XYZ file of C-alpha atoms in Angstrom:
652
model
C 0.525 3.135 -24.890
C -3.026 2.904 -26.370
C -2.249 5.473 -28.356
C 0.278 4.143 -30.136
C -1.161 0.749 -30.139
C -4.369 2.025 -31.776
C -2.549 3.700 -34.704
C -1.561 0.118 -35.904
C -5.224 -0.137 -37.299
C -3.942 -0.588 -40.466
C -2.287 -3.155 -40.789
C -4.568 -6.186 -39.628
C -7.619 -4.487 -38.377
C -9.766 -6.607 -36.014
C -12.281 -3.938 -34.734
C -14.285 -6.482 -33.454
C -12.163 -7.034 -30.906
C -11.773 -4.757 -27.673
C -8.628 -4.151 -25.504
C -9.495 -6.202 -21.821
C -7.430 -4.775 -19.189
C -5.966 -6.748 -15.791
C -5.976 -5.626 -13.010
C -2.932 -4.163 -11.163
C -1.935 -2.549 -7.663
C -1.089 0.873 -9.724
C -2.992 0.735 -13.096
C -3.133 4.314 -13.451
C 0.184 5.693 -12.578
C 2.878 3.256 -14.009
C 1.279 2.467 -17.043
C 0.136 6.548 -17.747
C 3.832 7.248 -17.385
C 4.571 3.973 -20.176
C 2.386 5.388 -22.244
C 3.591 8.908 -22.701
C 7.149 7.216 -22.852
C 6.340 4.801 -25.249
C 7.770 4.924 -28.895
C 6.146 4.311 -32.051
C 5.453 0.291 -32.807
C 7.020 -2.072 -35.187
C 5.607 -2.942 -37.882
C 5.855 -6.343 -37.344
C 3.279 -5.702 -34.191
C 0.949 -3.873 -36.432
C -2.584 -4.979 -35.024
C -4.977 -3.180 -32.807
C -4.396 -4.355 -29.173
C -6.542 -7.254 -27.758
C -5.252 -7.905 -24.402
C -3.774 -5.169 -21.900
C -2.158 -5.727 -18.171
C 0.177 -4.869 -15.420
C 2.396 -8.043 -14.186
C 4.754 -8.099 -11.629
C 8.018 -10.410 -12.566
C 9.742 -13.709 -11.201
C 12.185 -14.120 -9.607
C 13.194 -10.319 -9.636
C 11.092 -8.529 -6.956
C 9.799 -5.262 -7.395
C 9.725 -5.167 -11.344
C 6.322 -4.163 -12.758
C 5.762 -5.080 -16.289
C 2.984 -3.892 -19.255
C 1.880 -6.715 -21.186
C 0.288 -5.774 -24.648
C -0.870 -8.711 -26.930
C -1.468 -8.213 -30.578
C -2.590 -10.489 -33.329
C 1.331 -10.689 -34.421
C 3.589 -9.922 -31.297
C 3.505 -9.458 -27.465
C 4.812 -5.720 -26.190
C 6.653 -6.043 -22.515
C 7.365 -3.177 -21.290
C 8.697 -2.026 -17.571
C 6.749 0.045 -15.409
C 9.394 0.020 -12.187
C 11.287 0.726 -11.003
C 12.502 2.494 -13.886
C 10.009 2.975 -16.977
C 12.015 2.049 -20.769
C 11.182 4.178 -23.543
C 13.234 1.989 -25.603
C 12.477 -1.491 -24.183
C 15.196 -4.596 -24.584
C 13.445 -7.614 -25.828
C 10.448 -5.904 -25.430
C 8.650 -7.055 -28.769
C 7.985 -10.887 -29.217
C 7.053 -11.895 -32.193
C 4.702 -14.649 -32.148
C 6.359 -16.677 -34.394
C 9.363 -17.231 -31.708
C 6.761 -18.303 -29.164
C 6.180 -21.936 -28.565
C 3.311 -22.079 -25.615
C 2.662 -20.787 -22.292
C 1.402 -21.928 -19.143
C 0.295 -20.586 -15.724
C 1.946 -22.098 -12.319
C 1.326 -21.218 -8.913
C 3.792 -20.667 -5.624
C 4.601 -23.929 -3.366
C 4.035 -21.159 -0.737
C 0.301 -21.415 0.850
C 0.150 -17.511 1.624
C 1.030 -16.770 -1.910
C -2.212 -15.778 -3.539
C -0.421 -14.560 -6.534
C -1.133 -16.458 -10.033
C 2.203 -16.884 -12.454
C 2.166 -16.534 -16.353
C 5.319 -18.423 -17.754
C 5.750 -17.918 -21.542
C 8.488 -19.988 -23.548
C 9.910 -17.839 -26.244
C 13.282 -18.819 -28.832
C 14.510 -15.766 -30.130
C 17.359 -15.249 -32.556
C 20.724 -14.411 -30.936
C 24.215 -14.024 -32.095
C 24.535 -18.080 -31.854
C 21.414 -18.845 -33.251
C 18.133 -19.260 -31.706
C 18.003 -19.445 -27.851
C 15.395 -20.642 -25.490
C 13.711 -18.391 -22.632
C 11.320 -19.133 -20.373
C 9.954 -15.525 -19.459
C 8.047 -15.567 -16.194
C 5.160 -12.921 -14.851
C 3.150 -12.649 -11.414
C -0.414 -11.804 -12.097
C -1.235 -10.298 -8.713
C -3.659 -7.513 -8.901
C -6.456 -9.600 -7.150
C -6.897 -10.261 -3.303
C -7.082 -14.132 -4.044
C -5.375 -16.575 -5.967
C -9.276 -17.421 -7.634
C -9.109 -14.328 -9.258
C -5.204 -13.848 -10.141
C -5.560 -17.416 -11.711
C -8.234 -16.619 -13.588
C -6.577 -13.604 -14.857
C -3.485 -15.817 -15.921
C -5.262 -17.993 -17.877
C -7.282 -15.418 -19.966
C -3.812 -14.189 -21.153
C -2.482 -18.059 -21.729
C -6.209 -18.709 -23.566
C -5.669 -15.601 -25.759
C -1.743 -16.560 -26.696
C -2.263 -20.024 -27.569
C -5.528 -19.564 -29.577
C -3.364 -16.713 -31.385
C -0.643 -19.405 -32.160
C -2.989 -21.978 -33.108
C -4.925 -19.756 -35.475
C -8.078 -19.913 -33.634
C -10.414 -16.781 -33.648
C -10.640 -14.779 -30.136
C -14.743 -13.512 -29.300
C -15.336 -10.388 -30.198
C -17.047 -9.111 -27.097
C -17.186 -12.467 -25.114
C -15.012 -13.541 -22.420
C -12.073 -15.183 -23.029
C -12.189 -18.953 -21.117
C -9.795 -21.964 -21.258
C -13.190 -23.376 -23.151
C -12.345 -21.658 -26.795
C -9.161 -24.027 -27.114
C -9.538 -27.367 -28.376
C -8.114 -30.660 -27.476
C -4.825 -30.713 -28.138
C -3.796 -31.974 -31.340
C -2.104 -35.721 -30.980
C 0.766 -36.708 -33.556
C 2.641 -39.230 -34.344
C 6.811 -38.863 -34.235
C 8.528 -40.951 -36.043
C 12.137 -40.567 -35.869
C 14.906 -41.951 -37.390
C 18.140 -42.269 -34.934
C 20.877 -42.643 -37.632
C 19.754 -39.202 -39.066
C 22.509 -36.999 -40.085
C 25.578 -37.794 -38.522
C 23.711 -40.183 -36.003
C 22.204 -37.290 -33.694
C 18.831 -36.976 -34.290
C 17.888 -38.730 -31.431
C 19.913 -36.368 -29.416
C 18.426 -33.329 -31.185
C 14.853 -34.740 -30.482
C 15.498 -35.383 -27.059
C 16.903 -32.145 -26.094
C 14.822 -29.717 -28.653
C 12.421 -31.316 -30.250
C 10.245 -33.042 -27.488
C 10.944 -29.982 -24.468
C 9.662 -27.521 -27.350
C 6.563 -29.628 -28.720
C 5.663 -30.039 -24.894
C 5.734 -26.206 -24.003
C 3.423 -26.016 -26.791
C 0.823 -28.608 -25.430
C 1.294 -30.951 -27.909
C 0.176 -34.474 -27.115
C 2.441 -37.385 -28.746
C 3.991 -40.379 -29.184
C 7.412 -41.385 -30.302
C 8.433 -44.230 -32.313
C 12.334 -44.906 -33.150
C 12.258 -46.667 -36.471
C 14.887 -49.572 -36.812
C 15.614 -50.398 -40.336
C 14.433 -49.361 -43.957
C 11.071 -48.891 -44.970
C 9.897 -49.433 -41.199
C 7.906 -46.331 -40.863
C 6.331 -47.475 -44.585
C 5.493 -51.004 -42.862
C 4.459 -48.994 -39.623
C 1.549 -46.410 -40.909
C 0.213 -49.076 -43.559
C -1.729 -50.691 -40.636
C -2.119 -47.684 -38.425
C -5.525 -46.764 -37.269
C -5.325 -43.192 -38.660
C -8.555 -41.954 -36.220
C -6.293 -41.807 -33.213
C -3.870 -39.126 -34.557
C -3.941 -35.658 -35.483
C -0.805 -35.824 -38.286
C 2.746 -37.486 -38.285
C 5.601 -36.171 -37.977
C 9.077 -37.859 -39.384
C 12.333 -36.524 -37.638
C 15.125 -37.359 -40.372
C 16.009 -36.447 -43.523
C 13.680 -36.181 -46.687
C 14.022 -40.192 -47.260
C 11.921 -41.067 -43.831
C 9.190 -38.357 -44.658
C 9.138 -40.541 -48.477
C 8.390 -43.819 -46.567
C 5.638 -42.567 -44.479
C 4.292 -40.973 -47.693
C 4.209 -43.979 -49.976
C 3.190 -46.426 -46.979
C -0.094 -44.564 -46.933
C -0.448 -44.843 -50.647
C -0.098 -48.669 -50.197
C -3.270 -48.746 -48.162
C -6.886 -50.155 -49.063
C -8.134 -47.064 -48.049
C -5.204 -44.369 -49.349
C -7.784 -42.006 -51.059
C -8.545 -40.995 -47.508
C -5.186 -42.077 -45.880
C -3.194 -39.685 -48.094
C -5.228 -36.620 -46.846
C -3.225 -37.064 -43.184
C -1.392 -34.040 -42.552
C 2.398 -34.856 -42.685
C 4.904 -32.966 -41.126
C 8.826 -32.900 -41.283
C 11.500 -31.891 -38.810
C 14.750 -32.000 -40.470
C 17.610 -34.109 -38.570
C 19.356 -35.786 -41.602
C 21.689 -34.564 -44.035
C 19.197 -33.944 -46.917
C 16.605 -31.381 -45.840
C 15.339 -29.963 -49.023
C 11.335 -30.165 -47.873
C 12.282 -28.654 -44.585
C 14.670 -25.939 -46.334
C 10.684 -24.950 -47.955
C 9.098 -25.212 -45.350
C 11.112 -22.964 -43.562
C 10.799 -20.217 -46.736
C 7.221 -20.558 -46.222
C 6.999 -19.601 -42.741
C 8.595 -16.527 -43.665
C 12.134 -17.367 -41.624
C 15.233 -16.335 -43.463
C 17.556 -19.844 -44.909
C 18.625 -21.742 -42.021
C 20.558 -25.171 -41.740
C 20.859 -27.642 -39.247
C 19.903 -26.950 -35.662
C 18.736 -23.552 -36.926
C 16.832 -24.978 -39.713
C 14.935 -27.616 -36.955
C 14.142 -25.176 -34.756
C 12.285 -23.223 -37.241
C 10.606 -25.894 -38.384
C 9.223 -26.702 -35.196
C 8.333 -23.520 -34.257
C 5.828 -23.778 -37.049
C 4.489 -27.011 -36.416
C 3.594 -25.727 -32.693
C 1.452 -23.057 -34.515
C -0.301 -25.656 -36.469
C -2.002 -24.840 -39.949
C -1.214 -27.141 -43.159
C -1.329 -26.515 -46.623
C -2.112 -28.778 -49.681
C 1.113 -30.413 -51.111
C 1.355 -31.417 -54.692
C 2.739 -35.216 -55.572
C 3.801 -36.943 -58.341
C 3.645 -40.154 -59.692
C 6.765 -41.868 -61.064
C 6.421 -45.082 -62.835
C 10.079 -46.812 -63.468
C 11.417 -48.990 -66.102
C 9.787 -51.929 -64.782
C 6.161 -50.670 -64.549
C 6.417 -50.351 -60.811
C 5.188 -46.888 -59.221
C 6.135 -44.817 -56.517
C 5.200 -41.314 -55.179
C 7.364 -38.644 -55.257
C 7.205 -35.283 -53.088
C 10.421 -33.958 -54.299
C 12.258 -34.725 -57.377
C 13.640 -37.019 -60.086
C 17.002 -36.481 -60.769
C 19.506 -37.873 -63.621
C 23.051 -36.742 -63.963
C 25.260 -34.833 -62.132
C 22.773 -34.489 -59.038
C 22.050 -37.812 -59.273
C 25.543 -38.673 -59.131
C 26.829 -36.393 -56.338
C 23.710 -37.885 -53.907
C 24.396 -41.129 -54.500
C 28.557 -41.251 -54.998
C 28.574 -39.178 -51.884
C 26.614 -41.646 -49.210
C 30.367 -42.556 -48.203
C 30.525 -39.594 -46.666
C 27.644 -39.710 -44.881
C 29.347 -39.225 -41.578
C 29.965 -35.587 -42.652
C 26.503 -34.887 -42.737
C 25.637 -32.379 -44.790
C 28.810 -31.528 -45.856
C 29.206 -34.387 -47.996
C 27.245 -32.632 -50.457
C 30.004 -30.114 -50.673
C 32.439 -32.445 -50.953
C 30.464 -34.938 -53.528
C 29.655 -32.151 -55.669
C 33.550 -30.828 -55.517
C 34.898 -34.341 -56.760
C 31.747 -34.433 -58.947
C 33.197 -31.335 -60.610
C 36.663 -32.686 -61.474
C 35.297 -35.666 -63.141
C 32.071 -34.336 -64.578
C 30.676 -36.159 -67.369
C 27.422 -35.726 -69.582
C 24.872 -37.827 -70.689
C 22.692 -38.351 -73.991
C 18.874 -38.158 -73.434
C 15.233 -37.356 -73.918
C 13.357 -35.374 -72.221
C 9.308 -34.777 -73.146
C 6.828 -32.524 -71.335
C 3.516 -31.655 -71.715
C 3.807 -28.074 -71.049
C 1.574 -26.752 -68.017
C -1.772 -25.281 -69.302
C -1.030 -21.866 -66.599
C 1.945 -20.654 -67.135
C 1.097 -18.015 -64.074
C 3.621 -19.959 -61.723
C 6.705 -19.182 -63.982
C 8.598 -16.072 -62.964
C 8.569 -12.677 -64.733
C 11.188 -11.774 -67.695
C 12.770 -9.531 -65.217
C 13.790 -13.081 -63.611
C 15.932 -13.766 -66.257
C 14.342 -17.223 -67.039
C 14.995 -19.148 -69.978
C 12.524 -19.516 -72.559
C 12.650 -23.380 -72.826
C 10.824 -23.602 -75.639
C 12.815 -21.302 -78.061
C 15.039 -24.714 -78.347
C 12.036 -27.441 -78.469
C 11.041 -29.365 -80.926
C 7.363 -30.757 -81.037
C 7.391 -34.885 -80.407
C 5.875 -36.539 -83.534
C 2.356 -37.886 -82.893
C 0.927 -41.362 -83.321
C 0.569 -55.674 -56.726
C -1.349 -56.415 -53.529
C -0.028 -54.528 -49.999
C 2.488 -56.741 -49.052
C 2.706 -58.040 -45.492
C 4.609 -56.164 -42.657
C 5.876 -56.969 -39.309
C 4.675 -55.624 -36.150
C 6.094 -52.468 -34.697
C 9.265 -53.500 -32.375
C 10.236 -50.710 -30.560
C 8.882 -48.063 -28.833
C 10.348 -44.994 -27.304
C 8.874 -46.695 -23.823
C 12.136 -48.740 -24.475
C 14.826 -46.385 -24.753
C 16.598 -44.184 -22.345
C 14.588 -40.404 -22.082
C 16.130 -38.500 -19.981
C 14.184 -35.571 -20.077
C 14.618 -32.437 -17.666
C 11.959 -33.643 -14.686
C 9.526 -32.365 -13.388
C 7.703 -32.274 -16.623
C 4.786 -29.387 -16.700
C 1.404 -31.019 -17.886
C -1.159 -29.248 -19.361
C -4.122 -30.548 -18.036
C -7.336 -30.968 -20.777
C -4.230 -33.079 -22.965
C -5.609 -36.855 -23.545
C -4.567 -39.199 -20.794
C -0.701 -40.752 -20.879
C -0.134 -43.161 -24.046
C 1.378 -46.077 -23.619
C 4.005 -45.858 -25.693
C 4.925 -42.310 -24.903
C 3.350 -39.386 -24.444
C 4.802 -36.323 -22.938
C 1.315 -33.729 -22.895
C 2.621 -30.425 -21.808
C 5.747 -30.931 -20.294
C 8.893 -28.918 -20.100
C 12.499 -28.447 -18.792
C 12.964 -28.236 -15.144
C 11.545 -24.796 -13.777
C 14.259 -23.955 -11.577
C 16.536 -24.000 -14.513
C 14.572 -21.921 -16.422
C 14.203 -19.347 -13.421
C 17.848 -19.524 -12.565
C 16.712 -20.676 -9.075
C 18.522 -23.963 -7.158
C 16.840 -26.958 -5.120
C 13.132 -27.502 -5.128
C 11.322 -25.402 -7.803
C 9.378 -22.492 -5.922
C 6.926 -22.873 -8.702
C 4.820 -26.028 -10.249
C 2.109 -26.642 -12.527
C -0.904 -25.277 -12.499
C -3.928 -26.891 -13.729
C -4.503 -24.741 -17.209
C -6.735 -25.905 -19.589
C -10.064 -28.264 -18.458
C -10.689 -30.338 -21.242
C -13.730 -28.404 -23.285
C -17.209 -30.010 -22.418
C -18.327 -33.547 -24.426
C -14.581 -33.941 -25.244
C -13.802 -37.618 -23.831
C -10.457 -38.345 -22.874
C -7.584 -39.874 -25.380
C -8.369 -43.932 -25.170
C -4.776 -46.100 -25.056
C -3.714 -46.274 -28.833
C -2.456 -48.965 -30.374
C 0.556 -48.398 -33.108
C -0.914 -51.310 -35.123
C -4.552 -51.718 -35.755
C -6.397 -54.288 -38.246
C -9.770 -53.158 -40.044
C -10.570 -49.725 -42.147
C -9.274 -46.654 -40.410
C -11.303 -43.842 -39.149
C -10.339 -40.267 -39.868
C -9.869 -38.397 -36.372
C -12.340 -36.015 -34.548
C -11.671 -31.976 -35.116
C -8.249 -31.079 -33.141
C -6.112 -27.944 -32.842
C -4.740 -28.762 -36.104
C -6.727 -28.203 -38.674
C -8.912 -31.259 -40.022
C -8.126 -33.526 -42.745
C -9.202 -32.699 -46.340
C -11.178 -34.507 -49.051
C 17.278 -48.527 -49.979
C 15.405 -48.041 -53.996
C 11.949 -47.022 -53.136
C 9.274 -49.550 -52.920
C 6.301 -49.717 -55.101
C 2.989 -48.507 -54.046
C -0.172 -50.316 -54.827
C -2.320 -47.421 -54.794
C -2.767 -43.939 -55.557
C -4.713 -42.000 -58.162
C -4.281 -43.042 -62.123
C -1.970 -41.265 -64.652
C -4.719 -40.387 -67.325
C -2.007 -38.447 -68.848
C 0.643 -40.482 -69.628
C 0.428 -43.559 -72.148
C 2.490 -46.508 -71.080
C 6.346 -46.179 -71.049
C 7.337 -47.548 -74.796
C 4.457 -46.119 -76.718
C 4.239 -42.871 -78.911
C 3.228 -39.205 -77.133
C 0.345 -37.704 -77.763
C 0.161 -34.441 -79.397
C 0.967 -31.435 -78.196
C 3.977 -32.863 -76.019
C 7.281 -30.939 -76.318
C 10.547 -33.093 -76.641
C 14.416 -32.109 -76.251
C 16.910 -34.369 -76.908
C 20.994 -34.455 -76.918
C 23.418 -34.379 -73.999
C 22.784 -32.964 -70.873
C 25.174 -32.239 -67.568
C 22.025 -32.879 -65.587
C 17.556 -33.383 -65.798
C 15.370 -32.173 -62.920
C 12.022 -32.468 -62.345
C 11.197 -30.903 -59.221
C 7.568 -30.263 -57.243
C 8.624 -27.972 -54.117
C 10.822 -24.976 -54.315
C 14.296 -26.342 -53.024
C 16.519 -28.680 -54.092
C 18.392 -29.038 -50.750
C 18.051 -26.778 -47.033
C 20.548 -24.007 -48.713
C 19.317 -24.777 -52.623
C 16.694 -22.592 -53.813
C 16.350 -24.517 -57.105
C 12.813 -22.956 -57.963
C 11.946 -19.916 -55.905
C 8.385 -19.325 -57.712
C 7.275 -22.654 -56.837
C 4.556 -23.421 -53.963
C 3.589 -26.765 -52.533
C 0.321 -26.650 -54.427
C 1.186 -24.727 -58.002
C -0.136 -28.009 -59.582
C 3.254 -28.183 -61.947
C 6.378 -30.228 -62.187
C 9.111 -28.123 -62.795
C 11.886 -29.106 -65.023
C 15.545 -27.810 -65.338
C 18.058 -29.107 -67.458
C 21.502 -27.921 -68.401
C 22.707 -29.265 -71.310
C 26.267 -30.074 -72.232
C 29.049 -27.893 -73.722
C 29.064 -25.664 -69.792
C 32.480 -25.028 -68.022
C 32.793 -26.100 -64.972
C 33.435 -22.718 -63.359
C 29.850 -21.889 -64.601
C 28.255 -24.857 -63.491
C 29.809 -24.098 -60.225
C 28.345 -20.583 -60.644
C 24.874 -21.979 -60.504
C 24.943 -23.742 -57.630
C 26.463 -21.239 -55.683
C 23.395 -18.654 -56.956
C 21.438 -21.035 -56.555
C 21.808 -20.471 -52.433
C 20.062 -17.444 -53.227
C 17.588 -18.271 -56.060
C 19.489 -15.900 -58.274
C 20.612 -18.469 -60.732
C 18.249 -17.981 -63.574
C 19.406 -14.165 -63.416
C 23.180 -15.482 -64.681
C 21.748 -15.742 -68.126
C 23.703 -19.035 -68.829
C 22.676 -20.552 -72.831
C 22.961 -23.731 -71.698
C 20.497 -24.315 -68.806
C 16.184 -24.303 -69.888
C 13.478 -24.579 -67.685
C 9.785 -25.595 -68.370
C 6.399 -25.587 -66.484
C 4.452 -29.400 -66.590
C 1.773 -31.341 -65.410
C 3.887 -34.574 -67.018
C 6.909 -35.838 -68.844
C 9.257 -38.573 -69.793
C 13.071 -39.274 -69.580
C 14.939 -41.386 -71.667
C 18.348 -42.080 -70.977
C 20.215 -42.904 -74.009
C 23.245 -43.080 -72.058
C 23.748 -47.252 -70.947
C 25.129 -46.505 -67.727
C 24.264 -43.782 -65.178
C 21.914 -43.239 -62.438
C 18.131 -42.045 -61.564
C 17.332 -41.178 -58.310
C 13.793 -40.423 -56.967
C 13.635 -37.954 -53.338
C 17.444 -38.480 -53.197
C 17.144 -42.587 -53.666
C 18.478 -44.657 -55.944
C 16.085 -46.385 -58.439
C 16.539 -48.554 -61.538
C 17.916 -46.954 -64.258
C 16.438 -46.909 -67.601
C 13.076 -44.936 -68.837
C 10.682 -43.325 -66.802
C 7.683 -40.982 -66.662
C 6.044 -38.377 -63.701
C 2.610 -37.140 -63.732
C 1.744 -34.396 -61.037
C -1.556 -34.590 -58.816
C -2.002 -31.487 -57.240
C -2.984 -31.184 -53.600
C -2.896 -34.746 -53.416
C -1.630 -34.705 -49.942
C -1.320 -32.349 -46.897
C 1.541 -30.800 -45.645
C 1.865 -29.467 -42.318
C 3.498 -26.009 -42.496
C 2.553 -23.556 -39.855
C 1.280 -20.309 -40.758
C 2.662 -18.659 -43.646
C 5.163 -15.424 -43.507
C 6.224 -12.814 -45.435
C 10.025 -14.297 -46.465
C 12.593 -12.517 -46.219
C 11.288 -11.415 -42.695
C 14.199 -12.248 -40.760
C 14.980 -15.330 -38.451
């Protein structure tokens, strides 16, 4: 096999890393006869080898196993009792592995050591969850197998978290860090009122495989989680995560903008886990990790598949002041017309979940109706993020005209209720990975996962149980109780397995950075601002990539291209074409259609006018007061958590 394996130099060389072999009773004869049999590698596993063993398996007696771990996949292969050439299963992607852990035999004579890994590869029904179980027993003692056990579990979890492995040095349960310790927020009413029960029965087991350490909050009412992190004590946690749709993930955003001390508050790393009906963020994050478009459960377990890898990336925000003069922060877009309409007239449906978008935008055909505007934009100074000609984009600007020239925080309530109130059933016993910070009192689940007899098809008492892993690393003192709700400045947390921090309508936020580029709503433009006016179908101005989970509205955007992109399709299209774009626009293609009547433009600002006296605005898919408004983009304002990118189009 080392052969092969050391062919795959180049792609991802790491030559200062050396293959470490286990031990095994028969190192020589059943892995020489793997390695003549073996066949050429993926690509996806192209990386020279760093890790090298014979297992046995569990339950199944007599198997013997090669274990080869890369810098992208791990290679199982079986030695006996009959070698594969052509292995089933027997490349894992790292990306479809959550954590890993070692356990041990209730059985007193059983010096054997046991590596359990949890994976969630794609199947015909979607993603499904194994729990993939080998017996390090190559040693006379247990001392030694254990060790053994957790070199491997070392190696795969500082591969997932991005940390580097020693070149030459030994491998100890002393490279990982503490684990990282984040905040869940989750909305129960999400979707069509399961996100609770996705949470409980994907969300949390996964998270815990990966040796996550966390708490969960249920939020109660509207702009709780806003009320909730504007007195948190931000030192205590690692990031925060919102399970719901795109409108929870808003609240969080804002009620750190609404702090004294936002210009450090905002640099938290947010993350999302999609389990409402409007997923558009999560739909990018999920292009970003390189997994092919995915909805609902799908969709979530993507997404948390690559917030167990950690790794965040700098997400652009922008500024929207209203009608009014009151400001909020948007992450996603500003919409007026017919998207505008079809979010809001479809909340009826809400019990369909996501498929009231289908059906809003259906009835939002038959009685479409267009509206007379402005629309001004200073054009972005880089034009590099805009697509290629052989995209078929439109040149806005052939059809532009140049423009002529010339509160305190507010008080919030306490939190109420804590997951420590609600019913959490979750699979017992829970595995623990020791070196996690001590229970929370809220909640904290630090390593645990579904029942092991389930996952090893056994019945009764588990023949396995946990095995203390991971000692916490030297100097690092143990998690102190938090408190949800904290008075005084925050501190920014100590260095984690995440990476650190870096320099109804919605509600108004006090702070946030100034708009030096846009004069005050009512007053001329400055020069060199570009202005369209007349009727339009529909005006978006949009930061990330997609529109919605399945909506690819801008597929050359990135969370940190430092422009607001705006698309507009003006009046005088058929429906059937309109219709058209939306369905390309599931596969990004929709610029390609070559339709006269949509335009597109780069920014780092603008203004819309609605001319129109009645309609509605909507800002991250909620409903705000209609009249004038105007966006300015701050790039990397804020941090998203993402995971590692991919290559897209990789595959699920």
């Amino acid at each position: 096999m080392n052969q092969h394996l050391e062919s795959e130099e180049q792609w991802n060389q790491r030559p200062e890393q050396q293959v470490t072999r286990s031990w095994g009773h028969r190192p020589r004869r059943a892995l020489d006869r793997a390695e003549a049999m073996a066949p050429p590698p993926a690509t996806l596993a192209a990386s020279t080898p760093l890790l090298h063993g014979e297992f046995g398996s569990y339950p199944a007696r007599g198997s013997r196993f090669a274990l080869t771990l890369t810098s992208q996949a791990l290679h199982i292969q079986r030695l006996l009792p009959k070698p594969e050439a052509r292995p089933r299963d027997g490349l894992v992607p790292l990306s479809v592995i959550s954590g890993c852990c070692t356990l041990r035999s209730h059985s007193p004579s059983d010096s054997a050591a046991y590596l359990c890994i949890y994976t969630y590869l794609w199947g015909r029904r979607g993603r499904r969850r194994a729990a993939r179980t080998f017996q390090a027993d190559g040693a006379a003692t247990y001392e030694e197998n254990r060790a053994e056990a957790q070199r491997w579990v070392t190696a795969l979890m500082s591969l997932l978290r991005g940390l580097p492995l020693p070149g030459e040095g030994e491998i100890s349960p002393e490279l990982l860090p503490r684990p990282p310790r984040l905040l869940l927020l989750v909305n129960p009413f999400g979707g069509r009122g399961q996100a609770w029960q996705w949470c409980e029965n994907h969300v949390l087991p996964m998270i815990s495989e990966a040796g996550l350490s966390f708490n969960l909050i249920q939020t109660e009412r509207h702009n709780h989680a806003r009320e909730l992190v504007q007195g948190l004590s931000l030192s205590e946690w690692d990031g925060i995560v919102t399970l719901s749709g795109d409108g929870l993930f808003c609240e969080v955003l804002n009620g750190l903008l609404d702090r004294p001390d936002w210009e450090q508050a905002v640099k938290m790393p947010l993350g999302i886990l999609p389990c409402g009906s409007g997923n558009a963020l999560a739909g990018a994050v999920n292009r970003h990790g390189g997994f092919a478009p995915a909805l609902g459960l799908d969709l979530l377990l993507n997404c948390s598949l690559l917030l167990c890898r950690g790794g965040s990336h700098p997400l652009d925000l922008l500024s929207v002041t209203l009608a009014s003069g009151s400001r909020c922060f948007s992450f996603l877009s500003v919409a007026w017309g017919f998207v505008s309409d079809v979010d809001i007239q479809s909340e009826r449906f809400r019990a369909l979940g996501r498929a009231r978008f289908t059906l809003g935008t259906v009835l939002g055909l038959a009685t479409l109706r267009t509206y007379h505007g402005r629309l001004s934009y200073l054009p972005a100074a880089v034009e590099s993020a805009s697509p290629g000609p052989a995209n078929g984009l439109p040149r806005a600007k052939s059809e532009l005209a140049l423009a002529p020239a010339p509160a305190p925080p507010t008080d919030h309530s306490p939190l109420h209720r804590s997951v420590s109130d609600l019913p959490l059933p979750l699979p017992q016993p829970a595995l623990t990975s020791p070196g996690s910070p001590d229970p929370l009192p809220v909640l904290s689940f630090n390593g645990g996962a579904p029942e092991l007899a389930g996952d090893w098809g056994g019945t009764g008492e588990a023949p396995l149980s946990p095995d203390p892993l991971l000692p916490s690393p030297s100097g690092s003192p143990k998690a102190a109780p938090l408190s949800p709700i904290t008075e005084g400045p925050p501190e920014m947390p100590a260095a984690s397995g995440f990476p650190p921090h870096t320099t109804a309508a919605p509600v108004a936020s006090a702070g946030g950075p100034q708009d030096h580029l846009l004069p005050p709503l009512g007053t001329p433009l400055p020069p060199g601002w570009v202005t369209v006016e007349g009727d339009f179908v529909l005006v978006l101005a949009l930061s990330p990539s997609h529109l919605g989970a399945d909506l690819l509205a801008v597929p050359h955007a990135s969370f940190d291209d430092g422009v607001v992109h705006l698309l507009w399709v003006r009046a005088g299209i058929s429906r059937a074409m309109l219709l058209r774009l939306f369905l390309a626009m599931e596969r990004g293609s929709h610029f390609n259609l070559g339709c006269p009547h949509v335009g597109y433009a780069p920014a780092r600002a603008f203004r819309l006018e609605p001319l129109t006296p009645r309609g509605m605005l909507t800002v991250d898919g909620e409903l705000v007061e209609y009249g004038p408004l105007q966006g300015q983009i701050h790039p990397g304002l804020g941090t998203l958590l993402t995971g590692p990118p991919g290559h897209t189009g990789q595959g699920p």
